[in-house]
């Protein structure tokens, strides 16, 4: 029994493609690489991007095998169909090939790691035909590490190939992208994945229902690895056959009916039922943020059904509940759905900043039910008269409509850049917020109304809300803060320090100042900041 457990491989590893013909859902990639190998028109560097589990690392290893395979007779050249039996293929599959260097950039991010890597580039391969450098999650490399790689990446020796893989292509410098042949791996379609899983289950001698496989493939969201992990779990949870019911239990899809009840209550305006549904989900341990996200999924599904009834085929909703969703979407208009969507988007941000999560969730639900009344009231106030609108059919009137106060009159013009925004906070006598903005915040993108920030842990949880409230009060305009985890950008204080150091360097290089310093050795250069 112990030997069986030790020798067991999960499906994702057991059925990892060994030839380009076994790669599914990436036809453009397979065709282009196959033609490149056949014609000998191979680039020296490739970058593969896409969501997790679509075959980036697998493709990189396949390329290493295809370029180094010598065939069973030991005389074959590069091929699109590696034999899998020669010493080259065997060594690569066992991760023992000395000329195929695979690096995880997430754990080796520094410039010294890259220098160690490229030191051996100019030496010819000792075992294979090519030296292949596979760098996974390449976007995790530091700026200096990327710079150290540039020259070698642009003009490597003929015996070297670079293959990069990343899930965050936007974080890879343009200077690196311009030196690589780029392939965007797409999500695998449900039908393609379903056929693939069916063939694997036949090899594993496991019975299944087609509807069960459909649910698994939809839950995988285009990722083959995620799908195979779910399939492994489904096999272990089944009793001889993978059924629709067992998969629904495994994925928690039986709770989908409760979310549909909540969605229906929101759109019908039945407050008591909606709040009771929220409380029921909270009592079961659901997180408020997850409830809003699940509600957003339902609103998106209703929109998809409204604009394209055929989209029911790809929505991750059990067949039993799909008819109810179609009925709900029939009685709604796209503007109504869009208004609720906007409320939920805003509510998601509020939940990330509040300490009163459950109360905030209830306020979001109530606001979503009365969003039309809110906009009507705001429109009536802005037009100089009071608007009297008839209540919607089917909507309850036991809760008075929420009236939105008019936006404050702008006191100042919106700041054009982040430095001006920090100055605004200082001028308005908000020293604590101004200090956090200057020393504890890294700005990755700034435009009027939207700021992308990477925020230090030193900043209090109420920081974002306070900044947004003050900006709304002073500029009369709504702003949005999008938090990111990019620490590469300097803080405003670091920028100013760098500029000051550069200025001091220029002053010291000035011939006139050098003469003064020679005449007065004890003199010091000071600048007024």
Coordinates of C-alpha atoms in Angstrom, one line a residue:
X1 CA 0.0 0.0 0.0
X2 CA 2.9 2.4 0.9
X3 CA 4.5 1.7 -2.5
X4 CA 1.2 2.5 -4.3
X5 CA 0.9 5.8 -2.5
X6 CA 4.5 6.7 -3.2
X7 CA 4.3 5.9 -6.9
X8 CA 0.9 7.7 -7.4
X9 CA 1.0 10.7 -9.6
X10 CA -1.8 13.3 -9.8
X11 CA -3.4 13.5 -13.2
X12 CA -1.8 16.9 -14.0
X13 CA 1.6 15.2 -13.8
X14 CA 0.7 11.8 -15.1
X15 CA -0.8 13.2 -18.4
X16 CA 1.5 16.1 -18.9
X17 CA 2.0 16.4 -22.7
X18 CA 5.1 14.8 -24.1
X19 CA 4.6 16.1 -27.7
X20 CA 3.3 19.2 -29.3
X21 CA 0.4 17.2 -30.7
X22 CA -0.8 16.4 -27.2
X23 CA -1.1 20.1 -26.2
X24 CA -4.8 21.1 -26.2
X25 CA -6.5 24.5 -26.8
X26 CA -3.3 26.3 -28.1
X27 CA -3.5 25.7 -31.8
X28 CA -1.8 28.9 -32.9
X29 CA 1.2 28.3 -30.5
X30 CA 1.6 24.6 -31.6
X31 CA 1.3 25.5 -35.4
X32 CA 3.8 28.4 -35.1
X33 CA 6.4 26.5 -33.1
X34 CA 6.1 23.4 -35.2
X35 CA 6.7 25.3 -38.4
X36 CA 9.7 27.1 -36.8
X37 CA 11.3 23.9 -35.8
X38 CA 10.6 22.3 -39.2
X39 CA 12.0 25.2 -41.2
X40 CA 14.9 26.0 -38.8
X41 CA 13.6 29.6 -38.3
X42 CA 13.8 29.5 -34.5
X43 CA 14.0 32.7 -32.5
X44 CA 16.6 32.9 -29.8
X45 CA 14.1 34.0 -27.1
X46 CA 10.4 33.2 -26.4
X47 CA 8.0 34.6 -23.8
X48 CA 4.8 32.6 -23.0
X49 CA 2.0 34.4 -21.1
X50 CA -1.4 33.4 -19.9
X51 CA -3.4 32.5 -16.8
X52 CA -2.3 29.7 -14.6
X53 CA -2.6 26.1 -15.8
X54 CA -2.8 26.7 -19.6
X55 CA 0.5 25.1 -20.5
X56 CA 3.3 27.7 -20.3
X57 CA 5.9 25.6 -18.4
X58 CA 4.8 22.5 -20.2
X59 CA 5.4 24.2 -23.6
X60 CA 8.8 25.4 -22.4
X61 CA 9.9 21.9 -21.5
X62 CA 8.5 20.5 -24.8
X63 CA 10.7 23.0 -26.7
X64 CA 13.7 21.9 -24.7
X65 CA 13.0 18.3 -25.7
X66 CA 12.1 19.1 -29.3
X67 CA 15.4 21.0 -29.8
X68 CA 17.7 18.4 -28.1
X69 CA 16.0 15.1 -29.1
X70 CA 18.3 12.8 -31.1
X71 CA 15.8 10.1 -31.8
X72 CA 16.1 6.4 -30.9
X73 CA 18.9 6.0 -33.5
X74 CA 20.8 8.9 -32.0
X75 CA 21.1 10.7 -35.3
X76 CA 17.9 12.7 -35.6
X77 CA 17.7 16.5 -35.6
X78 CA 15.3 18.9 -33.9
X79 CA 11.7 17.5 -34.2
X80 CA 8.2 18.5 -33.3
X81 CA 7.6 14.9 -32.1
X82 CA 10.3 14.1 -29.5
X83 CA 10.8 10.3 -29.1
X84 CA 10.8 10.3 -25.3
X85 CA 13.2 7.4 -25.3
X86 CA 16.6 8.8 -26.2
X87 CA 19.0 9.9 -23.5
X88 CA 18.3 13.6 -24.1
X89 CA 14.5 13.2 -23.7
X90 CA 14.9 11.0 -20.7
X91 CA 17.2 13.4 -19.0
X92 CA 14.9 16.4 -19.6
X93 CA 11.8 14.5 -18.4
X94 CA 13.7 13.5 -15.2
X95 CA 14.9 17.1 -14.8
X96 CA 18.6 15.9 -14.9
X97 CA 19.7 17.5 -18.2
X98 CA 22.7 19.7 -17.5
X99 CA 22.0 22.0 -20.5
X100 CA 18.4 22.6 -19.7
X101 CA 18.4 25.1 -16.8
X102 CA 15.0 25.8 -15.3
X103 CA 14.8 28.7 -12.8
X104 CA 12.0 29.9 -10.6
X105 CA 12.3 33.7 -10.7
X106 CA 9.9 34.0 -7.7
X107 CA 12.7 32.6 -5.5
X108 CA 15.7 34.0 -7.4
X109 CA 14.9 37.6 -8.1
X110 CA 18.2 39.4 -7.7
X111 CA 20.8 40.6 -10.1
X112 CA 23.4 38.2 -8.6
X113 CA 21.1 35.3 -9.5
X114 CA 20.9 36.4 -13.1
X115 CA 24.7 37.0 -13.3
X116 CA 25.3 33.5 -12.1
X117 CA 22.9 32.3 -14.7
X118 CA 24.4 34.1 -17.7
X119 CA 28.0 33.4 -16.7
X120 CA 27.7 30.0 -18.4
X121 CA 26.0 31.2 -21.6
X122 CA 29.1 31.5 -23.7
X123 CA 30.2 27.9 -23.0
X124 CA 28.9 25.4 -25.5
X125 CA 26.5 22.7 -24.3
X126 CA 28.2 19.7 -22.7
X127 CA 25.5 17.1 -23.3
X128 CA 22.8 18.4 -25.6
X129 CA 22.5 20.3 -28.9
X130 CA 21.2 23.5 -27.3
X131 CA 21.4 25.2 -23.9
X132 CA 17.9 26.1 -23.0
X133 CA 17.2 28.6 -20.1
X134 CA 13.6 28.3 -18.8
X135 CA 12.7 31.1 -16.4
X136 CA 9.3 30.7 -14.8
X137 CA 7.4 33.7 -13.4
X138 CA 9.9 36.0 -15.1
X139 CA 8.0 39.1 -14.0
X140 CA 9.3 38.5 -10.5
X141 CA 12.8 39.5 -11.4
X142 CA 14.0 42.8 -10.1
X143 CA 14.7 45.8 -12.3
X144 CA 18.4 45.4 -12.0
X145 CA 18.1 41.7 -12.8
X146 CA 16.3 42.5 -16.0
X147 CA 18.9 45.1 -16.9
X148 CA 21.7 42.5 -16.4
X149 CA 19.9 40.1 -18.7
X150 CA 19.3 42.6 -21.6
X151 CA 22.6 42.4 -23.5
X152 CA 22.8 38.6 -23.4
X153 CA 19.2 38.3 -24.3
X154 CA 19.6 40.5 -27.4
X155 CA 22.7 38.7 -28.9
X156 CA 23.0 35.3 -27.3
X157 CA 25.3 32.6 -28.8
X158 CA 23.7 30.4 -31.5
X159 CA 23.6 27.4 -29.1
X160 CA 21.4 29.2 -26.5
X161 CA 17.7 29.6 -26.3
X162 CA 15.7 31.5 -23.7
X163 CA 12.1 30.6 -22.8
X164 CA 10.3 32.8 -20.3
X165 CA 6.9 32.1 -18.7
X166 CA 4.7 34.6 -16.9
X167 CA 1.2 35.3 -15.7
X168 CA 1.8 39.1 -15.4
X169 CA 3.0 40.2 -18.8
X170 CA 2.4 43.9 -18.0
X171 CA 5.1 43.7 -15.3
X172 CA 7.8 42.6 -17.8
X173 CA 9.8 45.6 -19.1
X174 CA 9.2 46.5 -22.8
X175 CA 13.0 46.2 -23.4
X176 CA 12.7 42.5 -22.6
X177 CA 9.5 42.0 -24.6
X178 CA 11.0 43.6 -27.7
X179 CA 13.8 40.9 -27.6
X180 CA 11.4 38.0 -27.4
X181 CA 8.9 36.2 -29.6
X182 CA 5.7 36.5 -27.7
X183 CA 2.9 33.9 -27.4
X184 CA -0.4 34.5 -25.5
X185 CA -1.8 31.2 -24.4
X186 CA -5.6 31.4 -24.2
X187 CA -8.0 29.8 -21.8
X188 CA -9.1 26.3 -22.9
X189 CA -12.7 26.1 -24.1
X190 CA -15.1 24.1 -22.1
X191 CA -15.9 21.7 -25.0
X192 CA -12.2 21.1 -25.7
X193 CA -11.4 20.4 -22.1
X194 CA -14.5 18.2 -21.7
X195 CA -13.4 15.9 -24.6
X196 CA -9.9 15.8 -23.1
X197 CA -11.1 14.8 -19.7
X198 CA -13.4 12.2 -21.2
X199 CA -10.4 10.5 -22.9
X200 CA -8.4 10.5 -19.7
X201 CA -11.2 9.0 -17.6
X202 CA -11.5 6.2 -20.2
X203 CA -7.8 5.5 -19.7
X204 CA -8.3 5.5 -15.9
X205 CA -11.3 3.2 -16.3
X206 CA -13.7 5.6 -14.4
X207 CA -17.4 6.0 -15.4
X208 CA -18.8 9.5 -15.6
X209 CA -21.8 11.5 -16.5
X210 CA -21.3 14.1 -19.3
X211 CA -23.1 16.8 -17.2
X212 CA -20.7 16.2 -14.4
X213 CA -17.7 16.8 -16.7
X214 CA -19.4 20.0 -17.9
X215 CA -19.7 21.4 -14.4
X216 CA -16.0 20.5 -13.7
X217 CA -14.8 22.2 -16.9
X218 CA -16.8 25.3 -16.2
X219 CA -15.4 25.5 -12.7
X220 CA -11.9 25.2 -14.1
X221 CA -12.3 28.6 -15.8
X222 CA -10.1 27.7 -18.8
X223 CA -7.2 26.3 -16.7
X224 CA -6.3 22.7 -17.6
X225 CA -4.3 22.2 -14.4
X226 CA -7.2 23.5 -12.2
X227 CA -9.5 21.2 -14.1
X228 CA -7.3 18.1 -13.6
X229 CA -7.0 18.9 -9.9
X230 CA -10.8 19.0 -9.7
X231 CA -11.1 15.8 -11.7
X232 CA -8.7 14.1 -9.3
X233 CA -10.9 15.2 -6.4
X234 CA -14.1 14.1 -8.2
X235 CA -12.6 10.6 -8.8
X236 CA -11.7 10.3 -5.1
X237 CA -15.1 11.5 -4.0
X238 CA -17.1 9.3 -6.3
X239 CA -18.3 5.7 -5.7
X240 CA -17.5 4.1 -9.0
X241 CA -19.0 6.9 -11.1
X242 CA -18.6 10.7 -11.3
X243 CA -22.1 12.0 -11.2
X244 CA -23.6 15.5 -11.5
X245 CA -24.8 15.4 -7.9
X246 CA -21.4 14.4 -6.5
X247 CA -19.7 17.2 -8.4
X248 CA -22.3 19.8 -7.3
X249 CA -21.7 18.7 -3.7
X250 CA -17.9 18.9 -4.2
X251 CA -18.0 22.4 -5.8
X252 CA -20.7 23.8 -3.4
X253 CA -23.0 24.5 -6.3
X254 CA -26.1 23.5 -4.2
X255 CA -25.8 26.9 -2.5
X256 CA -26.3 28.6 -5.9
X257 CA -30.1 28.5 -5.3
X258 CA -29.6 30.7 -2.2
X259 CA -27.6 33.2 -4.2
X260 CA -30.3 33.2 -6.9
X261 CA -33.0 33.9 -4.2
X262 CA -30.9 36.8 -2.9
X263 CA -30.4 38.2 -6.5
X264 CA -34.1 37.9 -7.2
X265 CA -35.0 39.7 -3.9
X266 CA -32.6 42.5 -4.8
X267 CA -34.1 43.2 -8.2
X268 CA -37.7 42.8 -6.9
X269 CA -37.1 45.1 -4.0
X270 CA -38.3 42.7 -1.3
X271 CA -36.2 44.0 1.5
X272 CA -37.1 41.6 4.2
X273 CA -36.3 38.6 2.0
X274 CA -33.0 40.0 0.9
X275 CA -31.8 40.9 4.4
X276 CA -32.9 37.5 5.6
X277 CA -31.0 35.8 2.8
X278 CA -27.9 37.8 3.7
X279 CA -28.2 36.9 7.3
X280 CA -28.6 33.2 6.4
X281 CA -25.4 33.2 4.4
X282 CA -23.5 35.0 7.2
X283 CA -24.8 32.5 9.7
X284 CA -23.3 29.7 7.5
X285 CA -19.9 31.4 7.7
X286 CA -19.8 33.1 4.4
X287 CA -17.6 36.2 4.2
X288 CA -19.3 39.5 3.4
X289 CA -16.8 40.2 0.6
X290 CA -17.4 36.7 -0.9
X291 CA -21.2 37.3 -0.8
X292 CA -20.8 40.5 -2.8
X293 CA -18.5 38.7 -5.3
X294 CA -21.0 35.8 -5.7
X295 CA -23.7 38.3 -6.2
X296 CA -21.7 40.0 -8.9
X297 CA -21.3 36.7 -10.6
X298 CA -25.1 36.3 -10.6
X299 CA -25.6 39.8 -12.0
X300 CA -23.1 39.1 -14.7
X301 CA -24.9 35.8 -15.5
X302 CA -28.2 37.6 -15.8
X303 CA -26.7 40.2 -18.1
X304 CA -25.2 37.5 -20.3
X305 CA -28.6 35.7 -20.5
X306 CA -30.3 39.0 -21.3
X307 CA -28.1 40.0 -24.2
X308 CA -27.4 36.5 -25.5
X309 CA -29.5 33.5 -24.4
X310 CA -27.0 31.1 -25.9
X311 CA -24.5 32.1 -23.1
X312 CA -26.3 29.6 -20.8
X313 CA -24.1 26.9 -22.2
X314 CA -21.0 28.4 -20.6
X315 CA -22.3 29.8 -17.4
X316 CA -21.4 27.8 -14.2
X317 CA -25.0 27.4 -13.1
X318 CA -26.7 24.0 -12.6
X319 CA -29.4 23.2 -15.1
X320 CA -32.0 23.1 -12.3
X321 CA -31.5 26.8 -11.5
X322 CA -30.8 28.0 -15.1
X323 CA -34.5 28.3 -15.9
X324 CA -35.1 30.6 -12.9
X325 CA -32.2 32.8 -14.0
X326 CA -33.7 33.1 -17.5
X327 CA -37.1 34.1 -16.0
X328 CA -35.4 36.7 -13.8
X329 CA -33.4 38.2 -16.6
X330 CA -36.5 38.4 -18.9
X331 CA -38.2 40.9 -16.5
X332 CA -35.1 43.1 -16.2
X333 CA -33.6 45.8 -18.5
X334 CA -29.9 46.1 -19.1
X335 CA -29.8 49.6 -17.5
X336 CA -31.3 48.2 -14.3
X337 CA -28.8 45.4 -14.2
X338 CA -25.9 47.8 -14.9
X339 CA -26.9 50.1 -12.0
X340 CA -26.9 47.2 -9.6
X341 CA -23.5 46.1 -11.0
X342 CA -22.0 49.6 -10.3
X343 CA -23.4 49.5 -6.7
X344 CA -21.7 46.2 -6.1
X345 CA -18.4 47.3 -7.6
X346 CA -18.4 50.3 -5.3
X347 CA -19.5 48.1 -2.4
X348 CA -16.6 45.7 -2.9
X349 CA -14.2 48.6 -2.4
X350 CA -16.0 49.7 0.8
X351 CA -15.9 46.2 2.3
X352 CA -12.1 46.1 1.9
X353 CA -11.8 49.3 3.9
X354 CA -14.4 48.9 6.6
X355 CA -14.3 47.3 10.0
X356 CA -18.1 46.9 10.1
X357 CA -18.3 44.3 7.4
X358 CA -21.8 42.8 8.0
X359 CA -23.4 46.2 8.5
X360 CA -21.7 47.5 5.4
X361 CA -22.9 44.5 3.4
X362 CA -26.5 45.2 4.5
X363 CA -26.2 48.8 3.4
X364 CA -24.8 47.7 0.0
X365 CA -27.8 45.4 -0.5
X366 CA -30.3 48.1 0.5
X367 CA -28.5 50.6 -1.8
X368 CA -28.7 48.1 -4.7
X369 CA -32.4 47.7 -4.2
X370 CA -33.0 51.5 -4.2
X371 CA -30.4 52.6 -6.8
X372 CA -33.0 53.8 -9.2
X373 CA -34.7 55.9 -6.6
X374 CA -31.3 57.3 -5.6
X375 CA -30.5 58.4 -9.1
X376 CA -34.0 59.8 -9.7
X377 CA -33.7 61.8 -6.5
X378 CA -30.3 63.1 -7.5
X379 CA -31.5 64.0 -11.0
X380 CA -34.6 65.8 -9.6
X381 CA -32.4 67.8 -7.2
X382 CA -30.0 68.7 -10.0
X383 CA -32.9 69.9 -12.3
X384 CA -34.1 72.5 -9.7
X385 CA -37.4 70.7 -9.1
X386 CA -38.6 67.8 -7.1
X387 CA -39.2 64.5 -9.0
X388 CA -42.2 62.4 -8.2
X389 CA -41.9 59.0 -9.7
X390 CA -44.4 56.2 -9.6
X391 CA -43.3 53.0 -7.7
X392 CA -42.3 50.1 -9.8
X393 CA -44.7 47.2 -10.2
X394 CA -43.7 44.4 -7.9
X395 CA -41.5 46.6 -5.7
X396 CA -42.3 47.0 -2.0
X397 CA -42.6 50.4 -0.4
X398 CA -42.0 49.4 3.2
X399 CA -38.6 51.1 3.2
X400 CA -38.4 54.8 2.2
X401 CA -36.1 55.6 -0.7
X402 CA -32.6 56.7 0.2
X403 CA -31.9 60.3 -0.9
X404 CA -28.4 61.1 -2.1
X405 CA -27.1 64.6 -1.1
X406 CA -25.8 66.7 -3.9
X407 CA -22.1 66.6 -4.6
X408 CA -20.2 69.3 -2.8
X409 CA -19.2 72.4 -4.7
X410 CA -15.5 72.3 -5.8
X411 CA -13.2 74.4 -3.7
X412 CA -10.1 73.8 -5.9
X413 CA -9.4 72.4 -9.3
X414 CA -8.5 68.6 -9.3
X415 CA -4.7 68.1 -9.0
X416 CA -3.0 67.2 -12.2
X417 CA -0.3 65.0 -10.6
X418 CA 0.5 63.2 -7.4
X419 CA 2.9 65.8 -6.1
X420 CA 0.2 68.5 -6.5
X421 CA -2.2 66.3 -4.7
X422 CA 0.1 65.9 -1.7
X423 CA 0.6 69.7 -1.7
X424 CA -3.2 70.1 -1.6
X425 CA -3.4 68.0 1.5
X426 CA -0.6 70.0 3.1
X427 CA -2.2 73.3 2.1
X428 CA -5.6 72.1 3.6
X429 CA -3.9 71.4 6.9
X430 CA -4.1 67.6 6.8
X431 CA -0.5 66.9 7.9
X432 CA -1.0 63.3 8.8
X433 CA -2.5 62.3 5.5
X434 CA 0.0 64.4 3.6
X435 CA 2.9 62.7 5.5
X436 CA 1.5 59.2 4.6
X437 CA 1.1 60.2 1.0
X438 CA 4.7 61.5 0.8
X439 CA 6.5 58.8 2.7
X440 CA 4.4 55.6 2.8
X441 CA 2.7 55.4 -0.6
X442 CA 4.1 54.4 -4.0
X443 CA 2.2 55.6 -7.0
X444 CA 2.1 53.4 -10.1
X445 CA -0.4 55.4 -12.1
X446 CA -2.2 58.8 -11.6
X447 CA -5.0 60.4 -13.5
X448 CA -7.8 62.7 -12.4
X449 CA -10.3 60.6 -10.6
X450 CA -8.2 57.4 -10.4
X451 CA -5.0 56.6 -8.5
X452 CA -3.1 53.3 -8.5
X453 CA -1.2 53.0 -5.2
X454 CA 1.0 50.5 -3.4
X455 CA 0.5 51.2 0.3
X456 CA 2.9 50.5 3.2
X457 CA 1.7 48.5 6.2
X458 CA 2.4 51.5 8.3
X459 CA -0.7 53.2 6.9
X460 CA -3.9 52.9 9.0
X461 CA -6.9 51.0 7.5
X462 CA -9.0 54.2 7.3
X463 CA -6.4 55.9 5.1
X464 CA -7.9 55.3 1.7
X465 CA -11.4 56.3 2.8
X466 CA -10.1 59.5 4.4
X467 CA -8.2 60.5 1.3
X468 CA -11.2 59.9 -1.0
X469 CA -13.6 61.8 1.3
X470 CA -11.2 64.8 1.4
X471 CA -10.7 64.8 -2.4
X472 CA -14.5 64.7 -2.9
X473 CA -15.0 67.5 -0.5
X474 CA -12.3 69.8 -2.0
X475 CA -12.6 69.0 -5.7
X476 CA -16.3 68.2 -5.9
X477 CA -15.4 65.0 -7.9
X478 CA -15.5 61.3 -7.1
X479 CA -12.1 59.6 -6.9
X480 CA -11.1 56.0 -6.9
X481 CA -8.0 54.3 -5.3
X482 CA -6.9 51.0 -6.8
X483 CA -4.4 49.2 -4.5
X484 CA -1.6 47.3 -6.1
X485 CA 1.4 45.3 -4.7
X486 CA 4.1 46.9 -6.9
X487 CA 7.0 48.1 -4.7
X488 CA 9.2 49.1 -7.6
X489 CA 8.0 52.7 -7.9
X490 CA 9.7 55.2 -5.5
X491 CA 7.8 57.2 -2.9
X492 CA 7.4 60.9 -3.4
X493 CA 10.0 61.5 -0.6
X494 CA 12.4 59.1 -2.3
X495 CA 11.9 60.9 -5.7
X496 CA 12.7 64.3 -4.0
X497 CA 15.8 62.8 -2.3
X498 CA 17.0 61.4 -5.6
X499 CA 16.5 64.7 -7.4
X500 CA 18.3 66.5 -4.5
X501 CA 21.3 64.1 -4.8
X502 CA 21.4 64.6 -8.6
X503 CA 21.4 68.4 -8.1
X504 CA 24.2 68.2 -5.6
X505 CA 26.2 66.1 -7.9
X506 CA 25.8 68.7 -10.8
X507 CA 26.8 71.5 -8.4
X508 CA 29.9 69.7 -7.4
X509 CA 30.8 69.2 -11.0
X510 CA 30.4 72.9 -11.8
X511 CA 33.8 74.5 -12.5
X512 CA 33.0 77.7 -10.7
X513 CA 31.9 76.0 -7.6
X514 CA 35.0 73.7 -7.7
X515 CA 37.2 76.8 -7.7
X516 CA 35.3 78.1 -4.6
X517 CA 35.7 74.8 -2.8
X518 CA 39.4 74.8 -3.5
X519 CA 39.7 78.3 -2.1
X520 CA 37.6 77.5 0.9
X521 CA 38.1 73.7 1.7
X522 CA 35.8 73.8 4.8
X523 CA 32.9 75.3 2.8
X524 CA 29.7 73.2 2.4
X525 CA 27.2 73.3 -0.4
X526 CA 23.6 73.7 0.8
X527 CA 20.4 74.0 -1.2
X528 CA 17.1 75.5 -0.3
X529 CA 14.4 72.8 -0.7

